[in-house]
Coordinates of C-alpha atoms in Angstrom, one line a residue:
M14 CA 0.0 0.0 0.0
R15 CA 1.3 3.5 -0.9
N16 CA 0.9 6.4 1.4
D17 CA 1.3 9.1 -1.2
P18 CA -1.2 12.1 -1.1
P19 CA -4.3 11.7 -3.2
A20 CA -3.2 14.5 -5.5
G21 CA -1.0 12.1 -7.3
M22 CA -3.8 9.8 -8.4
D23 CA -3.8 8.3 -11.8
T24 CA -6.8 9.6 -13.7
S25 CA -6.5 7.7 -16.9
R26 CA -10.0 6.9 -18.3
S27 CA -9.1 3.9 -20.4
M28 CA -9.0 0.2 -19.5
Y29 CA -5.8 0.0 -21.5
F30 CA -2.8 1.0 -19.5
D31 CA 1.0 0.9 -19.9
T32 CA 1.8 -2.6 -18.7
T33 CA 5.6 -2.2 -18.5
I34 CA 6.4 -4.0 -15.3
P35 CA 8.3 -1.9 -12.8
S36 CA 11.4 -2.9 -11.1
R37 CA 10.5 -3.8 -7.5
E38 CA 11.3 -6.4 -4.9
G39 CA 9.2 -9.6 -5.2
T40 CA 10.1 -10.4 -8.8
L41 CA 11.2 -13.9 -9.3
S42 CA 14.8 -14.6 -10.4
P43 CA 16.8 -17.6 -11.5
S44 CA 19.4 -19.4 -9.4
A45 CA 22.9 -18.0 -9.4
E46 CA 24.5 -21.1 -10.7
D47 CA 22.5 -20.8 -13.9
I48 CA 24.2 -17.5 -14.8
D49 CA 27.5 -17.4 -16.6
L50 CA 28.9 -14.0 -15.6
S51 CA 31.7 -14.4 -18.1
I52 CA 29.5 -13.7 -21.1
F53 CA 29.1 -10.0 -20.2
S54 CA 31.5 -7.7 -18.4
P55 CA 30.7 -5.8 -16.4
P56 CA 27.0 -6.4 -15.6
S57 CA 25.1 -3.4 -16.9
N58 CA 21.8 -1.8 -16.1
S59 CA 21.9 0.5 -19.1
H60 CA 19.6 -1.4 -21.4
P61 CA 16.5 0.7 -22.0
T62 CA 14.0 -2.0 -21.1
I63 CA 16.0 -4.2 -18.7
T64 CA 16.9 -3.6 -15.1
L65 CA 18.7 -5.4 -12.3
T66 CA 16.3 -7.1 -9.9
Y67 CA 16.3 -9.7 -7.3
D68 CA 13.9 -11.4 -4.8
Q69 CA 15.5 -11.7 -1.3
N70 CA 12.7 -14.0 -0.2
E71 CA 13.5 -16.7 -2.8
P72 CA 15.9 -19.5 -1.8
E73 CA 18.1 -18.7 -4.8
G74 CA 17.6 -14.9 -4.2
E75 CA 20.9 -13.1 -5.0
L76 CA 21.6 -10.0 -7.0
C77 CA 20.6 -11.3 -10.4
P78 CA 22.2 -9.4 -13.4
V79 CA 19.8 -9.4 -16.4
S80 CA 21.5 -8.8 -19.7
P81 CA 20.3 -8.5 -23.3
V82 CA 22.7 -11.4 -24.0
P83 CA 20.9 -14.7 -23.6
I84 CA 22.0 -16.9 -20.6
P85 CA 23.2 -20.4 -21.6
R86 CA 20.8 -23.1 -20.2
E87 CA 21.2 -26.9 -20.4
L88 CA 18.1 -28.6 -21.9
P89 CA 17.6 -31.8 -19.8
A90 CA 16.7 -35.0 -21.7
N91 CA 14.0 -35.9 -19.2
T92 CA 10.7 -34.2 -20.1
A93 CA 9.7 -33.3 -16.6
A94 CA 13.1 -31.7 -15.9
A95 CA 13.0 -29.9 -19.2
V96 CA 9.6 -28.5 -18.4
K97 CA 10.9 -27.3 -15.0
S98 CA 13.9 -25.6 -16.7
A99 CA 11.5 -23.9 -19.1
G100 CA 9.5 -22.6 -16.1
K101 CA 12.7 -21.3 -14.6
A102 CA 13.5 -19.5 -17.9
L103 CA 10.0 -18.0 -18.0
R104 CA 10.4 -16.8 -14.4
Y105 CA 13.7 -15.2 -15.4
Y106 CA 12.0 -13.6 -18.4
N107 CA 9.4 -12.1 -16.0
S108 CA 12.3 -10.4 -14.1
A109 CA 13.4 -8.6 -17.2
N110 CA 10.5 -6.1 -17.0
R111 CA 9.1 -6.9 -20.4
S112 CA 5.7 -8.7 -20.5
F113 CA 4.6 -11.1 -17.8
V114 CA 4.0 -14.9 -18.1
G115 CA 1.9 -17.1 -15.8
I116 CA -0.9 -19.6 -15.5
Y117 CA -4.4 -18.0 -16.0
A118 CA -7.6 -20.1 -16.0
G119 CA -5.5 -23.3 -16.4
R120 CA -3.6 -22.0 -19.4
L121 CA -0.1 -20.6 -19.9
C122 CA -0.7 -16.9 -20.7
E123 CA 1.1 -13.7 -21.3
I124 CA 0.1 -10.2 -20.0
A125 CA 0.9 -7.5 -22.5
D126 CA -0.9 -4.3 -23.6
G127 CA -3.4 -4.6 -20.8
A128 CA -4.7 -8.0 -21.8
V129 CA -4.2 -11.7 -21.0
T130 CA -3.4 -13.8 -24.1
P131 CA -3.0 -17.6 -24.1
L132 CA 0.4 -18.6 -25.6
D133 CA 0.8 -20.7 -28.6
R134 CA 4.0 -22.7 -29.6
G135 CA 5.4 -19.8 -31.7
R136 CA 5.1 -17.2 -29.0
L137 CA 6.3 -19.6 -26.3
R138 CA 9.4 -20.3 -28.4
I139 CA 10.1 -16.6 -28.6
L140 CA 9.8 -16.1 -24.8
L141 CA 11.9 -19.1 -23.9
T142 CA 14.7 -18.0 -26.2
A143 CA 14.5 -14.2 -25.5
L144 CA 16.9 -14.4 -22.5
S145 CA 18.0 -18.0 -22.7
S146 CA 20.3 -19.9 -25.1
W147 CA 19.6 -23.7 -24.9
H148 CA 22.2 -26.4 -25.4
K149 CA 22.5 -30.2 -25.0
P150 CA 23.6 -31.7 -21.7
G151 CA 27.4 -32.1 -21.5
D152 CA 28.0 -29.7 -24.4
E153 CA 31.0 -27.7 -23.2
A154 CA 30.8 -25.5 -26.3
R155 CA 27.2 -24.6 -25.4
T156 CA 26.1 -24.8 -29.0
E157 CA 22.6 -23.4 -29.3
I158 CA 19.9 -25.9 -30.3
P159 CA 16.2 -25.3 -31.3
L160 CA 13.6 -26.2 -28.8
P161 CA 11.8 -29.4 -29.7
F162 CA 8.1 -29.3 -30.7
D163 CA 7.1 -31.8 -28.1
L164 CA 8.7 -29.9 -25.3
L165 CA 6.8 -26.7 -26.3
E166 CA 3.6 -28.8 -26.2
S167 CA 4.5 -30.2 -22.8
V168 CA 5.2 -26.7 -21.4
L169 CA 1.9 -25.4 -22.7
K170 CA 0.0 -28.2 -20.9
A171 CA 2.1 -28.1 -17.7
S172 CA 0.8 -26.9 -14.3
A173 CA 2.3 -24.0 -12.4
K174 CA 4.0 -26.4 -10.0
E175 CA 5.5 -28.4 -12.9
L176 CA 6.8 -25.1 -14.4
D177 CA 9.0 -24.4 -11.3
H178 CA 6.1 -22.6 -9.5
L179 CA 5.4 -20.1 -12.3
P180 CA 3.0 -17.4 -11.0
E181 CA -0.7 -18.3 -11.1
I182 CA -2.7 -15.2 -12.2
S183 CA -6.2 -14.6 -10.8
G184 CA -6.9 -11.7 -13.2
L185 CA -6.2 -8.2 -14.3
H186 CA -7.1 -5.3 -12.1
P187 CA -7.3 -1.7 -13.5
G188 CA -7.3 0.2 -10.2
V189 CA -7.0 -0.2 -6.4
M190 CA -8.0 -3.5 -4.7
L191 CA -9.8 -3.5 -1.4
K192 CA -9.1 -6.5 0.8
P193 CA -11.4 -8.0 3.5
D194 CA -9.0 -6.8 6.3
G195 CA -9.3 -3.2 5.1
E196 CA -5.9 -3.1 3.5
V197 CA -5.5 -2.0 -0.1
V198 CA -3.2 -3.1 -3.0
S199 CA -2.2 -0.3 -5.3
A200 CA 1.3 -1.1 -6.7
K201 CA 1.6 -1.8 -10.4
G202 CA 2.6 -5.4 -11.4
F203 CA 2.0 -8.9 -10.1
D204 CA 1.0 -9.1 -6.4
K205 CA 1.9 -12.5 -5.0
T206 CA -0.3 -12.3 -2.0
T207 CA -3.5 -11.9 -4.1
G208 CA -2.5 -13.4 -7.4
W209 CA -3.8 -10.3 -9.3
F210 CA -1.9 -8.3 -11.8
F211 CA -2.3 -4.6 -11.4
L212 CA -2.2 -2.5 -14.6
K213 CA -1.2 0.8 -13.0
E214 CA 0.1 2.3 -9.8
T215 CA -2.3 4.5 -7.9
A216 CA -1.7 6.7 -4.9
V217 CA -4.1 6.0 -2.0
P218 CA -4.5 8.1 1.2
Q219 CA -3.3 6.6 4.4
V220 CA -6.0 4.4 6.0
P221 CA -6.2 4.7 9.8
E222 CA -6.1 1.5 11.8
I223 CA -8.8 2.8 14.1
P224 CA -10.9 5.4 12.2
T225 CA -12.2 8.4 14.1
D226 CA -15.6 10.0 13.7
S227 CA -13.9 12.6 11.4
D228 CA -12.6 9.8 9.2
L229 CA -16.1 8.3 8.9
A230 CA -17.6 11.6 8.1
L231 CA -15.1 12.3 5.4
A232 CA -15.7 8.8 3.9
R233 CA -19.4 9.5 3.8
E234 CA -18.8 12.9 2.2
F235 CA -16.6 11.4 -0.6
L236 CA -19.5 9.0 -1.4
D237 CA -22.2 11.6 -1.3
S238 CA -20.2 13.8 -3.7
V239 CA -20.5 11.2 -6.4
Y240 CA -24.1 10.0 -5.9
H241 CA -26.2 12.8 -4.4
E242 CA -27.8 13.7 -7.8
F243 CA -29.3 10.3 -8.7
L244 CA -33.0 9.8 -8.3
F245 CA -33.0 7.1 -5.6
K246 CA -36.5 6.1 -4.4
D247 CA -35.5 6.6 -0.8
R248 CA -32.6 6.4 1.7
A249 CA -32.7 2.6 1.6
D250 CA -32.0 2.6 -2.1
Y251 CA -29.1 5.1 -1.7
E252 CA -27.5 2.9 0.9
N253 CA -28.2 -0.3 -1.1
N254 CA -26.3 1.3 -4.0
L255 CA -23.4 1.9 -1.6
A256 CA -23.5 -1.8 -0.7
S257 CA -23.4 -2.5 -4.4
V258 CA -20.2 -0.5 -4.9
F259 CA -18.7 -2.0 -1.7
S260 CA -19.6 -5.5 -3.0
A261 CA -17.9 -4.8 -6.4
M262 CA -14.7 -3.6 -4.7
L263 CA -14.5 -6.7 -2.6
R264 CA -15.5 -9.2 -5.3
P265 CA -11.9 -10.1 -6.3
S266 CA -10.7 -10.6 -2.7
L267 CA -13.6 -11.8 -0.6
S268 CA -14.3 -15.5 -0.7
G269 CA -17.6 -17.1 -1.4
P270 CA -20.5 -16.3 -3.7
F271 CA -21.9 -12.8 -4.2
P272 CA -25.5 -11.7 -4.9
I273 CA -26.6 -10.1 -8.2
L274 CA -26.9 -6.3 -8.1
A275 CA -30.0 -4.8 -9.7
V276 CA -30.9 -1.2 -10.6
Q277 CA -34.6 -1.1 -11.2
K278 CA -36.3 2.0 -12.8
N279 CA -40.0 2.9 -13.0
S280 CA -39.5 4.7 -16.3
P281 CA -36.8 4.9 -19.1
R282 CA -34.3 7.7 -19.1
T283 CA -34.0 8.0 -15.3
G284 CA -30.3 7.2 -15.1
G285 CA -30.2 3.4 -14.4
S286 CA -27.6 2.6 -17.0
F287 CA -25.6 5.6 -16.1
L288 CA -25.7 4.7 -12.4
Q289 CA -24.3 1.2 -13.2
R290 CA -21.5 2.8 -15.3
I291 CA -20.6 5.2 -12.4
N292 CA -20.6 2.3 -9.9
G293 CA -18.2 0.3 -12.1
I294 CA -15.8 3.3 -12.4
A295 CA -16.0 4.0 -8.7
A296 CA -15.2 0.4 -7.8
F297 CA -12.4 -0.2 -10.3
G298 CA -11.3 3.1 -11.8
A299 CA -12.2 2.1 -15.3
E300 CA -15.3 1.7 -17.5
P301 CA -17.3 -1.5 -16.8
K302 CA -18.2 -4.1 -19.4
V303 CA -21.7 -3.6 -20.6
Y304 CA -23.7 -6.3 -22.4
P305 CA -27.1 -5.5 -24.1
A306 CA -29.8 -7.8 -22.6
P307 CA -31.0 -10.4 -25.1
A308 CA -34.7 -10.9 -25.5
R309 CA -34.8 -14.7 -25.4
A310 CA -34.2 -16.8 -22.3
E311 CA -31.8 -19.2 -24.1
E312 CA -29.8 -16.3 -25.3
M313 CA -29.7 -14.9 -21.8
E314 CA -28.1 -18.1 -20.5
K315 CA -25.5 -18.0 -23.3
L316 CA -24.7 -14.5 -22.3
H317 CA -24.2 -15.5 -18.6
K318 CA -21.8 -18.3 -19.7
T319 CA -19.9 -15.9 -21.9
I320 CA -19.5 -13.4 -19.0
V321 CA -18.2 -16.2 -16.7
K322 CA -15.7 -17.3 -19.4
E323 CA -14.5 -13.7 -20.1
S324 CA -14.4 -13.0 -16.4
P325 CA -14.7 -9.1 -16.4
L326 CA -14.6 -7.6 -12.9
Y327 CA -17.9 -5.8 -13.3
A328 CA -20.5 -7.0 -15.9
V329 CA -23.7 -5.0 -16.5
I330 CA -26.6 -6.7 -18.4
D331 CA -28.2 -3.5 -19.6
N332 CA -31.8 -2.6 -20.3
V333 CA -33.6 -5.9 -19.4
A334 CA -37.1 -5.8 -20.9
P335 CA -40.0 -5.5 -18.5
G336 CA -41.2 -9.0 -17.4
A337 CA -38.2 -10.7 -19.0
D338 CA -36.3 -13.4 -17.1
F339 CA -32.8 -12.0 -16.5
V340 CA -31.5 -14.8 -14.3
S341 CA -30.9 -18.3 -15.8
E342 CA -30.5 -21.5 -13.8
F343 CA -26.8 -21.3 -14.7
L344 CA -26.5 -17.8 -13.2
L345 CA -28.3 -18.9 -10.0
S346 CA -25.7 -21.7 -9.7
A347 CA -22.8 -19.3 -10.5
T348 CA -23.9 -16.8 -7.9
S349 CA -24.4 -19.2 -5.0
G350 CA -22.9 -22.4 -3.6
N351 CA -19.1 -22.5 -3.6
G352 CA -18.7 -19.6 -6.1
T353 CA -17.6 -21.7 -9.1
A354 CA -19.4 -22.6 -12.3
A355 CA -19.0 -25.6 -14.6
F356 CA -20.4 -25.5 -18.2
R357 CA -19.7 -26.7 -21.7
D358 CA -17.8 -24.1 -23.8
L359 CA -20.0 -22.7 -26.5
G360 CA -19.4 -24.2 -29.9
S361 CA -17.3 -27.1 -28.6
L362 CA -17.4 -30.2 -26.4
T363 CA -14.9 -28.8 -23.9
Q364 CA -16.1 -28.8 -20.3
L365 CA -15.0 -25.6 -18.4
E366 CA -14.9 -24.9 -14.7
R367 CA -14.4 -21.3 -13.6
A368 CA -14.1 -19.5 -10.2
V369 CA -16.6 -16.7 -10.6
T370 CA -14.9 -13.4 -9.9
T371 CA -17.3 -11.2 -11.8
Q372 CA -19.8 -8.9 -10.0
F373 CA -23.0 -9.5 -12.0
C374 CA -25.3 -6.5 -12.4
V375 CA -28.5 -5.9 -14.2
N376 CA -30.4 -2.7 -15.1
G377 CA -33.9 -2.3 -16.5
N378 CA -37.5 -1.0 -16.2
H379 CA -39.9 -3.0 -14.0
L380 CA -37.6 -6.0 -13.5
K381 CA -39.2 -9.4 -13.0
I382 CA -37.9 -10.6 -9.7
A383 CA -39.3 -14.0 -9.4
A384 CA -39.5 -16.2 -6.3
D385 CA -36.4 -18.2 -7.1
V386 CA -34.5 -14.9 -7.7
C387 CA -35.5 -12.6 -5.0
G388 CA -33.2 -14.1 -2.4
R389 CA -30.2 -13.7 -4.7
V390 CA -30.6 -10.0 -5.7
V391 CA -29.9 -6.7 -4.0
V392 CA -32.2 -4.1 -5.5
T393 CA -31.6 -0.3 -5.9
N394 CA -34.7 1.5 -7.1
I395 CA -34.6 4.7 -9.1
L396 CA -37.9 6.5 -9.1
A397 CA -39.0 9.2 -11.5
Q398 CA -41.7 11.6 -10.2
K399 CA -43.5 11.5 -13.5
P400 CA -43.3 9.0 -16.5
W401 CA -40.1 9.2 -18.6
Q402 CA -38.6 12.0 -16.5
E403 CA -35.2 13.0 -17.9
L404 CA -32.4 12.8 -15.4
R405 CA -30.9 16.2 -14.8
F406 CA -27.5 16.7 -13.3
S407 CA -25.9 19.9 -12.3
R408 CA -22.7 18.4 -13.9
Q409 CA -22.4 17.1 -17.4
K410 CA -22.3 13.3 -17.7
D411 CA -18.7 13.4 -19.0
E412 CA -17.8 15.6 -16.1
L413 CA -19.3 13.2 -13.6
I414 CA -17.5 10.3 -15.2
R415 CA -14.2 12.1 -14.9
Y416 CA -15.0 12.9 -11.3
A417 CA -15.8 9.3 -10.5
E418 CA -12.5 8.2 -12.1
E419 CA -10.6 10.8 -10.1
M420 CA -12.4 9.8 -6.9
H421 CA -11.7 6.0 -7.3
A422 CA -8.8 5.9 -4.9
K423 CA -10.7 8.1 -2.3
L424 CA -13.8 5.9 -2.6
V425 CA -11.7 2.8 -2.0
W426 CA -10.2 4.6 1.0
A427 CA -13.7 5.4 2.2
F428 CA -14.8 1.7 2.2
S429 CA -11.5 0.7 3.7
V430 CA -12.3 3.1 6.6
F431 CA -15.7 1.5 7.0
L432 CA -14.0 -2.0 7.1
K433 CA -11.3 -0.9 9.6
N434 CA -14.0 0.7 11.8
W435 CA -16.0 -2.5 11.8
I436 CA -13.0 -4.6 12.6
S437 CA -11.8 -2.3 15.4
K438 CA -15.2 -2.5 17.0
G439 CA -15.1 -6.4 17.1
R440 CA -17.0 -7.1 13.8
P441 CA -20.5 -6.5 15.2
A442 CA -23.3 -8.4 13.4
P443 CA -25.8 -6.3 11.5
P444 CA -29.4 -6.3 12.9
P445 CA -31.9 -8.9 11.6
L446 CA -33.4 -8.0 8.2
P447 CA -37.0 -8.4 7.0
G448 CA -35.8 -10.5 4.1
N449 CA -33.4 -13.5 3.6
L450 CA -29.8 -13.5 2.2
S451 CA -28.8 -16.7 3.7
E452 CA -26.9 -17.8 0.5
Y453 CA -24.3 -15.1 1.2
P454 CA -23.2 -15.2 4.9
E455 CA -19.7 -13.9 4.3
W456 CA -20.9 -11.2 2.0
F457 CA -23.7 -10.1 4.4
S458 CA -21.5 -10.1 7.5
T459 CA -18.7 -8.1 6.0
I460 CA -20.7 -5.6 3.9
A461 CA -23.9 -5.1 5.9
G462 CA -21.9 -5.2 9.2
S463 CA -19.4 -2.5 8.0
L464 CA -22.1 -0.2 6.7
Y465 CA -24.3 -0.5 9.8
A466 CA -21.3 0.2 12.0
A467 CA -20.5 3.3 9.9
G468 CA -24.1 4.6 10.5
F469 CA -25.9 3.4 7.4
S470 CA -29.1 2.1 9.2
R471 CA -31.3 1.6 6.1
V472 CA -29.0 -0.7 4.1
L473 CA -30.9 -3.8 2.7
S474 CA -34.0 -2.7 4.6
N475 CA -36.1 -3.2 1.4
L476 CA -35.4 -6.9 1.2
G477 CA -38.7 -7.8 2.7
E478 CA -40.5 -5.7 0.0
V479 CA -38.5 -7.3 -2.8
Q480 CA -39.1 -10.9 -1.4
T481 CA -42.9 -10.8 -1.0
G482 CA -45.3 -12.3 -3.5
D483 CA -46.5 -8.9 -4.6
N484 CA -43.2 -7.9 -6.0
E485 CA -42.6 -5.0 -8.5
A486 CA -42.5 -7.2 -11.6
E487 CA -46.0 -8.7 -10.8
T488 CA -47.4 -5.2 -10.2
E489 CA -45.9 -3.7 -13.3
G490 CA -47.0 -6.7 -15.4
C491 CA -50.6 -6.1 -14.2
E492 CA -50.4 -2.5 -15.0
L493 CA -49.1 -3.1 -18.6
L494 CA -51.9 -5.6 -19.2
A495 CA -54.4 -3.0 -17.9
R496 CA -53.0 -0.4 -20.4
L497 CA -53.4 -3.0 -23.2
D498 CA -56.9 -3.8 -22.1
A499 CA -57.8 -0.1 -22.0
M500 CA -56.5 0.3 -25.6
F501 CA -57.6 -2.9 -27.3
G502 CA -60.2 -4.5 -25.0
T503 CA -61.1 -8.0 -26.2
E504 CA -60.2 -7.3 -29.8
M505 CA -57.3 -8.9 -31.5
F506 CA -54.4 -6.6 -32.4
S507 CA -51.2 -7.0 -34.5
P508 CA -47.7 -5.7 -33.9
A509 CA -48.4 -3.1 -36.5
G510 CA -51.4 -1.9 -34.6
L511 CA -49.5 -1.7 -31.4
K512 CA -46.6 0.1 -33.1
A513 CA -49.0 2.8 -34.3
V514 CA -50.2 3.3 -30.7
L515 CA -46.6 3.5 -29.4
I516 CA -45.6 6.0 -32.1
R517 CA -48.6 8.1 -31.2
E518 CA -47.6 8.0 -27.5
G519 CA -44.1 8.9 -28.5
E520 CA -45.3 12.0 -30.3
Q521 CA -47.2 13.0 -27.2
R522 CA -44.1 12.6 -25.1
K523 CA -42.1 14.7 -27.6
E524 CA -44.7 17.5 -27.3
H525 CA -44.8 17.1 -23.5
Q526 CA -48.5 16.2 -23.6
V527 CA -48.3 13.2 -21.2
S528 CA -51.3 13.2 -19.0
G529 CA -51.2 9.7 -17.5
Q530 CA -49.7 6.2 -17.7
M531 CA -49.0 4.9 -21.2
I532 CA -48.1 1.6 -22.7
L533 CA -44.8 3.1 -23.6
D534 CA -44.0 3.6 -19.9
Y535 CA -43.4 -0.2 -19.8
A536 CA -41.4 -0.6 -23.0
P537 CA -37.6 -1.0 -23.0
E538 CA -35.6 2.1 -23.6
H539 CA -34.6 1.4 -27.2
L540 CA -38.3 1.0 -28.1
V541 CA -39.1 4.3 -26.4
K542 CA -36.4 6.1 -28.3
A543 CA -37.6 4.6 -31.6
A544 CA -41.2 5.6 -30.9
V545 CA -40.3 9.2 -30.0
A546 CA -38.1 9.4 -33.2
G547 CA -40.9 7.8 -35.3
T548 CA -38.5 4.9 -36.4
L549 CA -40.2 2.1 -34.6
T550 CA -40.9 -1.0 -36.8
D551 CA -43.3 -3.9 -36.7
V552 CA -40.5 -6.3 -36.0
M553 CA -39.2 -4.4 -33.0
T554 CA -42.7 -4.1 -31.6
G555 CA -43.5 -7.8 -32.2
R556 CA -40.3 -9.0 -30.5
W557 CA -41.2 -7.0 -27.4
I558 CA -44.8 -7.9 -27.1
S559 CA -44.2 -11.6 -27.8
Q560 CA -42.3 -11.8 -24.5
L561 CA -45.5 -11.2 -22.6
A562 CA -47.5 -13.9 -24.4
D563 CA -48.9 -16.5 -22.1
Q564 CA -47.5 -14.8 -18.9
K565 CA -50.0 -14.7 -16.0
F566 CA -49.5 -12.0 -13.4
A567 CA -50.9 -12.4 -9.9
G568 CA -53.8 -10.0 -9.3
Y569 CA -54.9 -9.6 -12.9
D570 CA -57.7 -11.8 -14.4
R571 CA -56.5 -11.7 -18.0
F572 CA -53.4 -12.7 -19.9
L573 CA -52.1 -12.1 -23.4
T574 CA -52.3 -14.9 -26.0
K575 CA -50.5 -15.1 -29.3
S576 CA -51.9 -16.9 -32.4
R577 CA -51.2 -17.2 -36.1
T578 CA -54.0 -16.2 -38.4
P579 CA -54.3 -16.0 -42.2
L580 CA -53.5 -12.2 -41.7
G581 CA -50.4 -12.9 -39.7
V582 CA -49.6 -13.0 -35.9
R583 CA -52.3 -11.6 -33.7
Y584 CA -52.5 -11.0 -29.9
K585 CA -55.5 -11.0 -27.7
L586 CA -56.3 -10.6 -24.0
V587 CA -58.4 -13.5 -22.7
P588 CA -59.6 -14.4 -19.2
V589 CA -57.5 -16.6 -16.9
E590 CA -59.4 -19.8 -16.3
K591 CA -59.8 -20.4 -12.5
Q592 CA -59.1 -24.0 -11.3
T593 CA -62.0 -25.1 -9.0
S594 CA -60.9 -28.6 -8.4
L595 CA -58.0 -31.0 -9.0
T596 CA -59.9 -32.8 -11.8
D597 CA -60.1 -29.6 -13.8
T598 CA -56.6 -30.0 -15.0
L599 CA -57.0 -33.7 -16.0

C-alpha cells in the first residue's frame, strides 16, 4: 500500500494502460548457478527495457544481473526436468521487466498491452529464447539448439508447479483493490499475495487502523459527492447502492458467492444505465463491461456463460425488458454455492470450470424478480416523479464520469475506513433483516456489518418488500396488461397496430402532452427512443410484445395470447381460467 497524497492519483480513463512491469522487490529470479557471468562484463543496467532485480525471499535470491545477452541453459533429456527448466527460464523472463507470463484459468498466458493472451507454440518459443540460449547436456561449447516441438507442447500443458512454480494469475485489475481486512493493493505489477496483476500504480490516502468520527464523516462525504444527484427512491436505495459499490470492490478478494446487483427503474431515461456505469468506475477506476440484454431466455443463459468465461470484474446486463427473465439456472448456480461454475464451452465439447470473480449487475425498467431470484438480488430503485422523467445533473455526464475516475482511490479509501472501523469494533453483526440473504453469509456479514457500524441504518431494509409475493414485476405486469386492455379490450391486435399506438404516444411525449400512464412507460428504452423518433418498426414491436405472451400475473384476471391467423400474428387478452378442483386439469 502506498501512502502518497491523493493529489498524485492516476486519472486515466481507459481500460488499456501501460503494462511495462516496474522494477521492484518480489520479482522472481533464477538461481545464481545458472548464470554465466563471463558472457558479459561488467554487468550493466543501461539497457532501456531491462533492469537489475532480485527477490530476497526466494531461496536462490541473489543479485541477479539481467543482460540483453541470452544466458546459456542446459536442456535436460527428461521431459519433466526440461519443463521445469523452461519454467525457470520464464520466471527469469518475468524479471526482465518486459511482458509477464503465468498460468491463468489453467492455461499458460502472457500479459501485455493490458490484456491476457494464451500462448501458442510460436510465441512460447520466442519467450523461452528471449533471454536463454539452450544447449544439449554435456556440451561444453554450449552450441545453441532449437527447442523441440514436443517440449513446447508439454510446457503449454504443464501446471504452475511443474513449471517451477510459475505465478498463477487470478486476473487483471485496472485500479486499487480492497481486501477484507481493510488493506489495499495499489502497486503496479503482479501481487503474489492476491494473485492479481495490477495494470497501473495509484496513490491511496493513508488508511487509519482505528478510524475516528472525522474519518467516517469524510468517507461519507466522498461517497455523497458522487451519488447525491441520482433519483434514488428513498434512503434505503441510496444505501443499497453503496452496498453494491462496496460489493464490487471486494469481489476479487472476498471468498464465497456474491448476490446479483440490480438497478430497477420505473421509467426509461432516469439514469439506471448511467448509475451502473458510475458504480463500475467508482469500484475499479475504469469503464465497466456492458452487455445488451437479449430478448430470449436461451440467449440470456448463453450471455451468462460468456461473461463467466470472459471474467470481467464488473458486468452490466443492460436494459432488461419488463417482465423478461434475466436470471438463468446457470447464473443462479454461479452466484451461489461455492462460487464456481461448470459448463460446456459454446461451440465445442470442452467442459469448463471457472471460479466466478465477476460482479453480476442488471439494469432495467420494472424488473421481473421471481420467487427463485428474490433471495439472490440486492435491488436499488430509481424513481421518476413522472413518467419518462429526464435525469438532470448539475454536472455534465462526461464531467461526472471524470470525477468518479478521479475519486476512485478516495472511494476505495472510504470503504477501507468502514471496514477498519467495523474490525476495530469487534466485527459486530448487523441487525436482523426483513428478508433473507442466507446464501451469502460472508458477504452479508462483511458488507452489511461494516455499513451498519458506519451509521448506514437503512441498508438492505427493502429486502422484505422485494421478497414478497407482490413484487414489483408482478405489479408492473398487471399495469401493462391493464393499459393494453384499455386500448384494445377483447379485440385482436397486430404488432403493426400496437406500433401505431406506441408512435402516437411517442409524439405526445415529444410534445410534453403526457397526462397519465401509457403503454410506452413499460417498454424497453430502445423502443421508447424509436417511438419518439418515429422509427419504430413492426418487427421491433413484435419482438417485445411476444415476450408477454402466455404470462400470467398475480392480481390480474387476464393474460395475453399469441396466435397465427391468415392475416399474420395476432395478440388478444383473454380471461384466466380459474381452477376449481383438481380434476379440472386432468
